[in-house]
mmCIF file of C-alpha atoms in Angstrom:
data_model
loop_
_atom_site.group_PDB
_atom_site.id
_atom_site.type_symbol
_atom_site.label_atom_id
_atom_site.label_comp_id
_atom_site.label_asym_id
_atom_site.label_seq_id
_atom_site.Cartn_x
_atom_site.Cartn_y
_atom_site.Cartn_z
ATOM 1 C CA UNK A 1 -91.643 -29.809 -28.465
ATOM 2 C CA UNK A 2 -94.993 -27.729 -27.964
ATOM 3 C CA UNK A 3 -94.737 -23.920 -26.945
ATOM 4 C CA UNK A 4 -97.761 -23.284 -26.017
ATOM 5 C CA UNK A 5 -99.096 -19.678 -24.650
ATOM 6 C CA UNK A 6 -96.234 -17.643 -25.905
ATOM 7 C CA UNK A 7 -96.196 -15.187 -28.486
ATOM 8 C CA UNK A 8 -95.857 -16.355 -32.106
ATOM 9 C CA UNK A 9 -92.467 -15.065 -32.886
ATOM 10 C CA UNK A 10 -90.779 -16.577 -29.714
ATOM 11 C CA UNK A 11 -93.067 -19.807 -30.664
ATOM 12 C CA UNK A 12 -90.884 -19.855 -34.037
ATOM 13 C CA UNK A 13 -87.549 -19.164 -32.095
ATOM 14 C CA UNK A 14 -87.791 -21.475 -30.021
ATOM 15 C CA UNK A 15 -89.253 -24.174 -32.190
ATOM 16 C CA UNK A 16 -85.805 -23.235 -34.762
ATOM 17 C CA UNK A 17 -83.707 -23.865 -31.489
ATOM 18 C CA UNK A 18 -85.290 -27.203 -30.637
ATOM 19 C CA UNK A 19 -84.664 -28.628 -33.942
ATOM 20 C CA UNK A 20 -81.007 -27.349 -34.152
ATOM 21 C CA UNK A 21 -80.547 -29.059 -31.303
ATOM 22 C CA UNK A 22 -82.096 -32.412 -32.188
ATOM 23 C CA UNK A 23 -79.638 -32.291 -34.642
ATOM 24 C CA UNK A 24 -76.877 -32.286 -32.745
ATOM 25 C CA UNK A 25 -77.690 -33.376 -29.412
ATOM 26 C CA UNK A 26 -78.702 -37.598 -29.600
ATOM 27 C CA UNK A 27 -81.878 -38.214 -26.967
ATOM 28 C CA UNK A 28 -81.740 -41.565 -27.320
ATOM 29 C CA UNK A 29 -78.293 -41.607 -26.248
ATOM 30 C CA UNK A 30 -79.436 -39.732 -23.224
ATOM 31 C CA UNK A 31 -76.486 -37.595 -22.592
ATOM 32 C CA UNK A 32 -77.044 -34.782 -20.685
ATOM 33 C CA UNK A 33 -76.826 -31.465 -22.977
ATOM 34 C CA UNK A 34 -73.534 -29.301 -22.141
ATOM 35 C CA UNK A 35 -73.274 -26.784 -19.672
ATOM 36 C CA UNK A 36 -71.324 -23.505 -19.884
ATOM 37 C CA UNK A 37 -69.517 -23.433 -17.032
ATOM 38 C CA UNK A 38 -67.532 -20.354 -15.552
ATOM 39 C CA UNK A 39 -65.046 -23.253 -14.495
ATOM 40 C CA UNK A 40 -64.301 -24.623 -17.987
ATOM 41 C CA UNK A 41 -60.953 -24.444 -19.548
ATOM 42 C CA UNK A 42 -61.483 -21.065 -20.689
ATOM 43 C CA UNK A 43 -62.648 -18.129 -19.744
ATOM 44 C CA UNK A 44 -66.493 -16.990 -20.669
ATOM 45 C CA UNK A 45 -65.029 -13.802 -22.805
ATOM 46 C CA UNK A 46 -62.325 -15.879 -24.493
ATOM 47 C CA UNK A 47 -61.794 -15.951 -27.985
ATOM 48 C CA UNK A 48 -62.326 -19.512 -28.443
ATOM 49 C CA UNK A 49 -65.768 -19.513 -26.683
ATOM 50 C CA UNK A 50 -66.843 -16.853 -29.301
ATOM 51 C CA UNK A 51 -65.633 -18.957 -32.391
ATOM 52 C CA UNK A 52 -66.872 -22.225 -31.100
ATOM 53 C CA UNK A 53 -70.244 -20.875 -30.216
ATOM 54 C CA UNK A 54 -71.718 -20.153 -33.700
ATOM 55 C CA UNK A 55 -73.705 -23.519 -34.928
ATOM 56 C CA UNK A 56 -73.891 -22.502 -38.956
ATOM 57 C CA UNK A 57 -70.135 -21.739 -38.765
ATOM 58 C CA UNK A 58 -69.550 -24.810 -36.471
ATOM 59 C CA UNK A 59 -70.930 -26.989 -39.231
ATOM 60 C CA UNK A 60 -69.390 -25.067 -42.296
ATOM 61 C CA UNK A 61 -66.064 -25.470 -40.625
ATOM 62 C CA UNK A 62 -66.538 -29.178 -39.319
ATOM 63 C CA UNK A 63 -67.217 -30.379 -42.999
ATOM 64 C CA UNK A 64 -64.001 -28.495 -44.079
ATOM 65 C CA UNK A 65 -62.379 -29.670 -41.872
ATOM 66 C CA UNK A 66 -63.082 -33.662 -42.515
ATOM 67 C CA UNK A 67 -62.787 -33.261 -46.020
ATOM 68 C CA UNK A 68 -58.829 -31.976 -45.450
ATOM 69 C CA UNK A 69 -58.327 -34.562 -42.808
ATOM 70 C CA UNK A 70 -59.300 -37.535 -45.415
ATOM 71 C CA UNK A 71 -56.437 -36.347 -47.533
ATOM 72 C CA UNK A 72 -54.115 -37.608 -45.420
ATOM 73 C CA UNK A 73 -53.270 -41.401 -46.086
ATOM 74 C CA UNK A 74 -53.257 -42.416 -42.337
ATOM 75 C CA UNK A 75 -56.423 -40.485 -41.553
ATOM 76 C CA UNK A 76 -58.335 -41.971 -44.179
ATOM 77 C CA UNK A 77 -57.278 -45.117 -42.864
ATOM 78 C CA UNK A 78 -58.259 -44.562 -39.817
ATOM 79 C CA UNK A 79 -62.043 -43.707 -40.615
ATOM 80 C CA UNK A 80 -62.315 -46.341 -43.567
ATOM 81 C CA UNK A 81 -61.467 -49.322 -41.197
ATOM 82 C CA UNK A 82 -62.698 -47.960 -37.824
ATOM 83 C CA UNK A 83 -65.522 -45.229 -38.553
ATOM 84 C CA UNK A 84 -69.179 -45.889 -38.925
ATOM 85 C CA UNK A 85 -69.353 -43.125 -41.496
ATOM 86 C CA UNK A 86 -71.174 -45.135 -44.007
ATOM 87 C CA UNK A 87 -74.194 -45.716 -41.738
ATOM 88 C CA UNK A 88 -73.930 -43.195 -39.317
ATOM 89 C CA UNK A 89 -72.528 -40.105 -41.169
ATOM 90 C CA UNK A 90 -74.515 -37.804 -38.523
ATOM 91 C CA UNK A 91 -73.530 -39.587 -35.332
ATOM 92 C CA UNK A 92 -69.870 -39.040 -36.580
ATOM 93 C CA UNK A 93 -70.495 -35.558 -35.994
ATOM 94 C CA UNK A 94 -72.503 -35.767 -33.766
ATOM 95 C CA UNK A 95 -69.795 -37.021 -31.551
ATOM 96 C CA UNK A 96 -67.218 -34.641 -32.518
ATOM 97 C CA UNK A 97 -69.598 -31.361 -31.988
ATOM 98 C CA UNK A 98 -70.184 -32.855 -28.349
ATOM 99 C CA UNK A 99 -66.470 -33.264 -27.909
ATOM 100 C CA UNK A 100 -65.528 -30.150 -29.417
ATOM 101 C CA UNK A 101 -68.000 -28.253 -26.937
ATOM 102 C CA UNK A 102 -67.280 -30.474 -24.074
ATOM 103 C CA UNK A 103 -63.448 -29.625 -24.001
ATOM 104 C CA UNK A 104 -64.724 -25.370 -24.713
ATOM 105 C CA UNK A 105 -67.725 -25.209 -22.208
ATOM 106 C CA UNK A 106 -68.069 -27.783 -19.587
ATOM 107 C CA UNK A 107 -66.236 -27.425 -16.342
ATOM 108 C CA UNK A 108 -62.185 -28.394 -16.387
ATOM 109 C CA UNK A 109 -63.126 -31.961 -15.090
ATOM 110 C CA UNK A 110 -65.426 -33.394 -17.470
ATOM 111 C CA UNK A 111 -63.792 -31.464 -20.333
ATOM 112 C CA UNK A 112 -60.295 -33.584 -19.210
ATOM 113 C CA UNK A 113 -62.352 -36.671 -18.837
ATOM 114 C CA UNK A 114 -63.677 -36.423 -22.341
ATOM 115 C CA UNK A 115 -59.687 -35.867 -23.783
ATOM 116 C CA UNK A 116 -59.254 -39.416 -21.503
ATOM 117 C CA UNK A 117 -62.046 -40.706 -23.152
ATOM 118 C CA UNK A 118 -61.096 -39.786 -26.766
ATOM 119 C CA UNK A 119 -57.323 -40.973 -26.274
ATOM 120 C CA UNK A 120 -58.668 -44.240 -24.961
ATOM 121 C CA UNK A 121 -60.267 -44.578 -28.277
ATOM 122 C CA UNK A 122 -57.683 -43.199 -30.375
ATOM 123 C CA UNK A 123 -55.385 -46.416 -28.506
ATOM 124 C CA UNK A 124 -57.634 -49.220 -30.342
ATOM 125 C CA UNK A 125 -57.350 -47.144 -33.824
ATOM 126 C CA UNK A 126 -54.493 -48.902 -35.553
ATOM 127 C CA UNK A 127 -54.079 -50.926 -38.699
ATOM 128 C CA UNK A 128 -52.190 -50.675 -42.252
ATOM 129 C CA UNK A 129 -52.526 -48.439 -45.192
ATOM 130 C CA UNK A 130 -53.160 -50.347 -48.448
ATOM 131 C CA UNK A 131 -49.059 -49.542 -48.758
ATOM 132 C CA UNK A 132 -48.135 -51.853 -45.926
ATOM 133 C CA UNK A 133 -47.730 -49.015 -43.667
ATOM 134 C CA UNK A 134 -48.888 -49.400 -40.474
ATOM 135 C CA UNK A 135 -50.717 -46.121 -38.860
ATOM 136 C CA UNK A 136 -52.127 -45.330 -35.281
ATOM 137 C CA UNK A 137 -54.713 -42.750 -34.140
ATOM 138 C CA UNK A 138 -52.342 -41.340 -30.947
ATOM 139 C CA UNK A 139 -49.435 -40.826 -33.332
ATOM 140 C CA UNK A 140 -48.788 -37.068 -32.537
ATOM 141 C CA UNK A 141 -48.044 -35.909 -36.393
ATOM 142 C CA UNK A 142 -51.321 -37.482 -37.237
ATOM 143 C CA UNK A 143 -53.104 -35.908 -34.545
ATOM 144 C CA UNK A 144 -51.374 -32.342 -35.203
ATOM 145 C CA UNK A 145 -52.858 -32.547 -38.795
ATOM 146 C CA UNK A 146 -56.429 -33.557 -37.695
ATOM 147 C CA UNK A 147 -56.028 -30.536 -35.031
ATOM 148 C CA UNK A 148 -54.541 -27.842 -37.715
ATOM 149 C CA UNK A 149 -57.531 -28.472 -40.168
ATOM 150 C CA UNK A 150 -60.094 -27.905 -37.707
ATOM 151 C CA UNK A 151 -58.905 -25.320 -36.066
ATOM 152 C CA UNK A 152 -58.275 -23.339 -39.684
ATOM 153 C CA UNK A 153 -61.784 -24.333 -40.737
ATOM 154 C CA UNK A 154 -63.514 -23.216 -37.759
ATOM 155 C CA UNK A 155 -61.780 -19.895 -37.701
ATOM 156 C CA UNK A 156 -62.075 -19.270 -41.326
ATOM 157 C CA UNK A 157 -65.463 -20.421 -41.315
ATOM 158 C CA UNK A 158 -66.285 -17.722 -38.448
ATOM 159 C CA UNK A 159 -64.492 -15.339 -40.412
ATOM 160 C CA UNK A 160 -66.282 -15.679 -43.581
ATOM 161 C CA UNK A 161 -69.937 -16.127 -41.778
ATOM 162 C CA UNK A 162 -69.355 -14.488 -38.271
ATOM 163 C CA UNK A 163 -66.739 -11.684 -38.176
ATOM 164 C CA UNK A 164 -65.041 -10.580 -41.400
ATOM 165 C CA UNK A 165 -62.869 -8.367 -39.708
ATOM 166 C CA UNK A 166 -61.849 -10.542 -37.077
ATOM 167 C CA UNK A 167 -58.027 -9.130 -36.099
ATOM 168 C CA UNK A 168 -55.176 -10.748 -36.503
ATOM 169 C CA UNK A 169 -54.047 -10.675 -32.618
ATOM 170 C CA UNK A 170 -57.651 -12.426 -32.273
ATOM 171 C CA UNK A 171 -57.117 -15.177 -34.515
ATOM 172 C CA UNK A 172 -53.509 -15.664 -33.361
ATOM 173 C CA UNK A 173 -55.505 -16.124 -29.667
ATOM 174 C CA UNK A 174 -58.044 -18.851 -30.919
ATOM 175 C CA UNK A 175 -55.012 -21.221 -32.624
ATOM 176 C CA UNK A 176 -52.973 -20.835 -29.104
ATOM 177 C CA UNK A 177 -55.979 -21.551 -26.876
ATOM 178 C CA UNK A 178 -57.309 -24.600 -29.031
ATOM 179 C CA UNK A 179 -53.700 -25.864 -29.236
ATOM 180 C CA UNK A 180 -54.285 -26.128 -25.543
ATOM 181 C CA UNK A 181 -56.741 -29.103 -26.586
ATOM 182 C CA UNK A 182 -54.678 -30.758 -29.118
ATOM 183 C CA UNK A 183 -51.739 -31.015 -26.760
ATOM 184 C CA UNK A 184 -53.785 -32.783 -24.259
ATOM 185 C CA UNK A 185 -54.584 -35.226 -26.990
ATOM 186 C CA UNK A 186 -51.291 -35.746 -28.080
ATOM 187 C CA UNK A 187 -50.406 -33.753 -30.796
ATOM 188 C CA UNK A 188 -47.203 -32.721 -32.327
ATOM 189 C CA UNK A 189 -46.423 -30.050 -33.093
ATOM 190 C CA UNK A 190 -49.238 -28.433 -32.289
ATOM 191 C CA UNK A 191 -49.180 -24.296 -33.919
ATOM 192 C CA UNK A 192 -50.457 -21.242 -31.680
ATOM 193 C CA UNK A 193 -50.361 -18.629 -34.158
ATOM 194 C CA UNK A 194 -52.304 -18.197 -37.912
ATOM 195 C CA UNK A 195 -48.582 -18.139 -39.393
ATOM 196 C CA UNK A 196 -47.365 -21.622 -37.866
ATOM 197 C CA UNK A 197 -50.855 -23.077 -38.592
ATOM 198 C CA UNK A 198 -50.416 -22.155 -42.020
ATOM 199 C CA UNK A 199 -46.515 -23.405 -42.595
ATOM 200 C CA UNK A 200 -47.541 -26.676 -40.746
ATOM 201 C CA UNK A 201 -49.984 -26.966 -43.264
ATOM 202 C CA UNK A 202 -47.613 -26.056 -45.845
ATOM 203 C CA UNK A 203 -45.225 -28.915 -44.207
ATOM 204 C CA UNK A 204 -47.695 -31.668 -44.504
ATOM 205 C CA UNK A 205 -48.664 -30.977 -47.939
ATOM 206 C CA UNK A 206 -46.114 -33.612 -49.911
ATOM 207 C CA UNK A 207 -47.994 -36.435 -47.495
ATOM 208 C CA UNK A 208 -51.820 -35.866 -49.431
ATOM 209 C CA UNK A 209 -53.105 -38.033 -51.628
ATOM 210 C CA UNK A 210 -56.600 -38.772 -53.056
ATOM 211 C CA UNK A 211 -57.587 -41.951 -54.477
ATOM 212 C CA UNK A 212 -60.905 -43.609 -54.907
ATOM 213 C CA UNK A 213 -61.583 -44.275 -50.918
ATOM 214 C CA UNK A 214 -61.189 -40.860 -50.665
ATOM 215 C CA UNK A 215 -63.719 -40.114 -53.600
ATOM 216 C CA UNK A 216 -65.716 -42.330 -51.824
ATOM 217 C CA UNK A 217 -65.573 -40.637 -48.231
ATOM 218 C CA UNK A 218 -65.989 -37.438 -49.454
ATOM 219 C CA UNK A 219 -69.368 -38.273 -51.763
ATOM 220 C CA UNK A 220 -70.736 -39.506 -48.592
ATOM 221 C CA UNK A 221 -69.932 -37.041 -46.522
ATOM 222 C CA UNK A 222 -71.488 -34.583 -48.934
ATOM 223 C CA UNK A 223 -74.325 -36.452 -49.857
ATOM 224 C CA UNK A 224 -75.823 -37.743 -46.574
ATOM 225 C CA UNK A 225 -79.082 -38.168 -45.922
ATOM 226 C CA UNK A 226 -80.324 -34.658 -44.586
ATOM 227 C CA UNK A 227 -81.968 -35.023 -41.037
ATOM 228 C CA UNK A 228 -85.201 -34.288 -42.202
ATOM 229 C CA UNK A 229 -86.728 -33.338 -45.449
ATOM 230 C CA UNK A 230 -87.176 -29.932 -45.051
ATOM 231 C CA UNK A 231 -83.253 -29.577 -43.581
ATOM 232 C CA UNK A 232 -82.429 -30.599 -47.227
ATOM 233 C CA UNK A 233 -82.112 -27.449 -49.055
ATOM 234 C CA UNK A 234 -80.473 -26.048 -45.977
ATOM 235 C CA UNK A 235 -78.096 -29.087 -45.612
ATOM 236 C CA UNK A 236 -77.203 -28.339 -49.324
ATOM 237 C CA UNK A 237 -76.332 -24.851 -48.476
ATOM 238 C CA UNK A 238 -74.012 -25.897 -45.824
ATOM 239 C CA UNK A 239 -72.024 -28.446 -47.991
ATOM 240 C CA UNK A 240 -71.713 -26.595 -50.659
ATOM 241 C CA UNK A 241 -69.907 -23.161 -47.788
ATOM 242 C CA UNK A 242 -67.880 -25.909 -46.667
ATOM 243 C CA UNK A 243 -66.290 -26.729 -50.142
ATOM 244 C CA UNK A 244 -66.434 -23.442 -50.889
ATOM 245 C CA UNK A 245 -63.934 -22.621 -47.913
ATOM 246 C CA UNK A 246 -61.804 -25.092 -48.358
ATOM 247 C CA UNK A 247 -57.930 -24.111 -49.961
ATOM 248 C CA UNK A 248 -57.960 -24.631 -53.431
ATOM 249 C CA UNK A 249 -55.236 -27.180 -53.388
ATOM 250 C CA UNK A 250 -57.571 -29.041 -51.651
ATOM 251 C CA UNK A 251 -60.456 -29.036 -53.396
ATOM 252 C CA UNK A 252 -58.952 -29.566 -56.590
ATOM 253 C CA UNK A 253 -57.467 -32.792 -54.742
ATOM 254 C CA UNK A 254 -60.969 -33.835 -54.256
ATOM 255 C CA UNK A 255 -62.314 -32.642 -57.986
ATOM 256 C CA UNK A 256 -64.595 -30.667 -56.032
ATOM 257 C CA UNK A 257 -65.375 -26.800 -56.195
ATOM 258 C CA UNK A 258 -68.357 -24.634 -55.960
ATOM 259 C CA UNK A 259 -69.328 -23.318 -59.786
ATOM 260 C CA UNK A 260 -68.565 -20.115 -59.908
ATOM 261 C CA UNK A 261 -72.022 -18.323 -60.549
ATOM 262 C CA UNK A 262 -73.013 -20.772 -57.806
ATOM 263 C CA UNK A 263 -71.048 -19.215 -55.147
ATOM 264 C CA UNK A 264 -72.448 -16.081 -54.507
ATOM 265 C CA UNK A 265 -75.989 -17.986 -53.484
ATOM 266 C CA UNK A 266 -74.144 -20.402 -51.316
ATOM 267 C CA UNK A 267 -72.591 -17.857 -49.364
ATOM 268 C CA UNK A 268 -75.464 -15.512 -49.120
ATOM 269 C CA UNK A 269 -78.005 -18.864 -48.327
ATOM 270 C CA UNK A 270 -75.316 -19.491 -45.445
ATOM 271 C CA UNK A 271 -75.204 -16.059 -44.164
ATOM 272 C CA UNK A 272 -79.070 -15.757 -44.103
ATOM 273 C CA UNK A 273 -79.002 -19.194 -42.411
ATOM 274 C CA UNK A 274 -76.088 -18.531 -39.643
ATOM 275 C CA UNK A 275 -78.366 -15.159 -38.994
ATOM 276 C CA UNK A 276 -81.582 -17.134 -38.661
ATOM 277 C CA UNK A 277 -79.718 -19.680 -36.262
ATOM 278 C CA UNK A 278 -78.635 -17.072 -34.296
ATOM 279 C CA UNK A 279 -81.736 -15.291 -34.058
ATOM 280 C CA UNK A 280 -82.955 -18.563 -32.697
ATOM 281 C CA UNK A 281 -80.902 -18.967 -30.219
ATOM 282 C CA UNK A 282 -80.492 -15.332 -28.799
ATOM 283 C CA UNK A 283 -82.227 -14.867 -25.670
#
């Protein structure tokens, strides 16, 4: 998009903006970008609205997040026999970032129609686990475990790359107003507080495993292609945050972890790019 006759500096801003937005917001689809409505589930000042609003933490988090989901037996199923993640890693996420804003920002309505919408789908997910056991996307303990990881890699995504000293009471408010969402989905049990969010986890552990579909998953999750060519290095920043965030139970499940000396520039490259973003998209 051309920004022609304003200053250079807002020229770059708002050039940054457009193409974080092309990345996450599918023209050819043509669906209509997401409001922020004073009407939507929650209030403008809520907590949730804060955590959910940073794009570079949003990301971070949302890679986290799928790589704990896969983990579990039933959701790897789930996205090996119904997913297009092998050709259409991006519109994956696409979809969840929309859905993920939709039920935060747009008015009560639409954000309940999209939860209709998502359970609908969830109905024709079903099949068997190479074990013979048979799995469904609406079962509730499945859905609480997709919830739990998001929700604790968002937040400690935020936390690490938005607000270090976030307070407890704070992060205690984002788990109960997001379990707002995961109830209307389905889930349970669904945890309101950092403690039951991390004994749920805790819970849920013994039912992990990682075998080569999971391998598999993962690599390609990691290794898309990047957008564009010059989103590579930036891409490769992101990634490597969202291993670098993840418990270390889990990452040693996957065989993954960020070298050590390696760290430091990951989570420097993501802070300088979550300030950038955010630059961007300020006024």
């Amino acid at each position: 998009m051309a920004h022609a006759g304003l200053a250079p500096t807002a020229a770059l801003r708002h050039a940054l903006a457009d193409g974080v937005r092309a990345v996450f917001h599918d023209r050819a689809a043509q669906s209509a970008p997401i409001v922020r409505s004073p009407g939507a589930l929650f209030a403008p000042d809520s907590v949730i609205w804060r955590v959910h609003g940073d794009v570079t933490t949003m990301m971070v988090g949302g890679i986290s997040a799928l790589l704990m989901q896969m983990l579990h037996p039933a959701a790897l199923a789930g996205i090996w026999d119904h997913s297009t993640f092998r050709g259409d890693m991006l519109g994956r996420l696409r979809r969840t970032a929309r859905f993920i804003a939709m039920t935060t920002y747009a008015n009560e309505a639409d954000a309940l129609a999209a939860v209709a919408r998502v359970r609908d789908v969830h109905a024709r997910v079903t099949g068997t686990m190479p074990d013979g056991t048979a799995y469904g996307a609406n079962d509730p303990r499945l859905l609480a475990w997709v919830h739990v990881t998001e929700a604790t890699s968002f937040l400690d995504a935020w936390i690490r790359y938005g607000e270090p000293d976030m307070s407890l009471a704070d992060q205690d408010a984002y788990f109960a107003q997001f379990a707002a969402i995961a109830r209307l989905l389905g889930a349970d049990p669904v945890p309101s507080t950092r403690a039951q969010a991390v004994a749920l986890i805790a819970q849920m552990r013994p039912e992990l495993r990682a075998d080569e579909r999971t391998r598999e998953v993962a690599r390609l999750v990691l290794h898309q292609r990047p957008y564009t060519l010059a989103a590579a290095p930036v891409q490769a920043m992101i990634m490597a945050a969202a291993v670098d965030i993840l418990p270390r139970w889990a990452s040693d499940m996957h065989g993954l972890g960020v070298v050590r000396l390696s760290r430091p520039i990951a989570r420097l490259s993501t802070t300088m790019i979550a300030q950038t973003i955010r630059w961007a998209f300020a006024s």
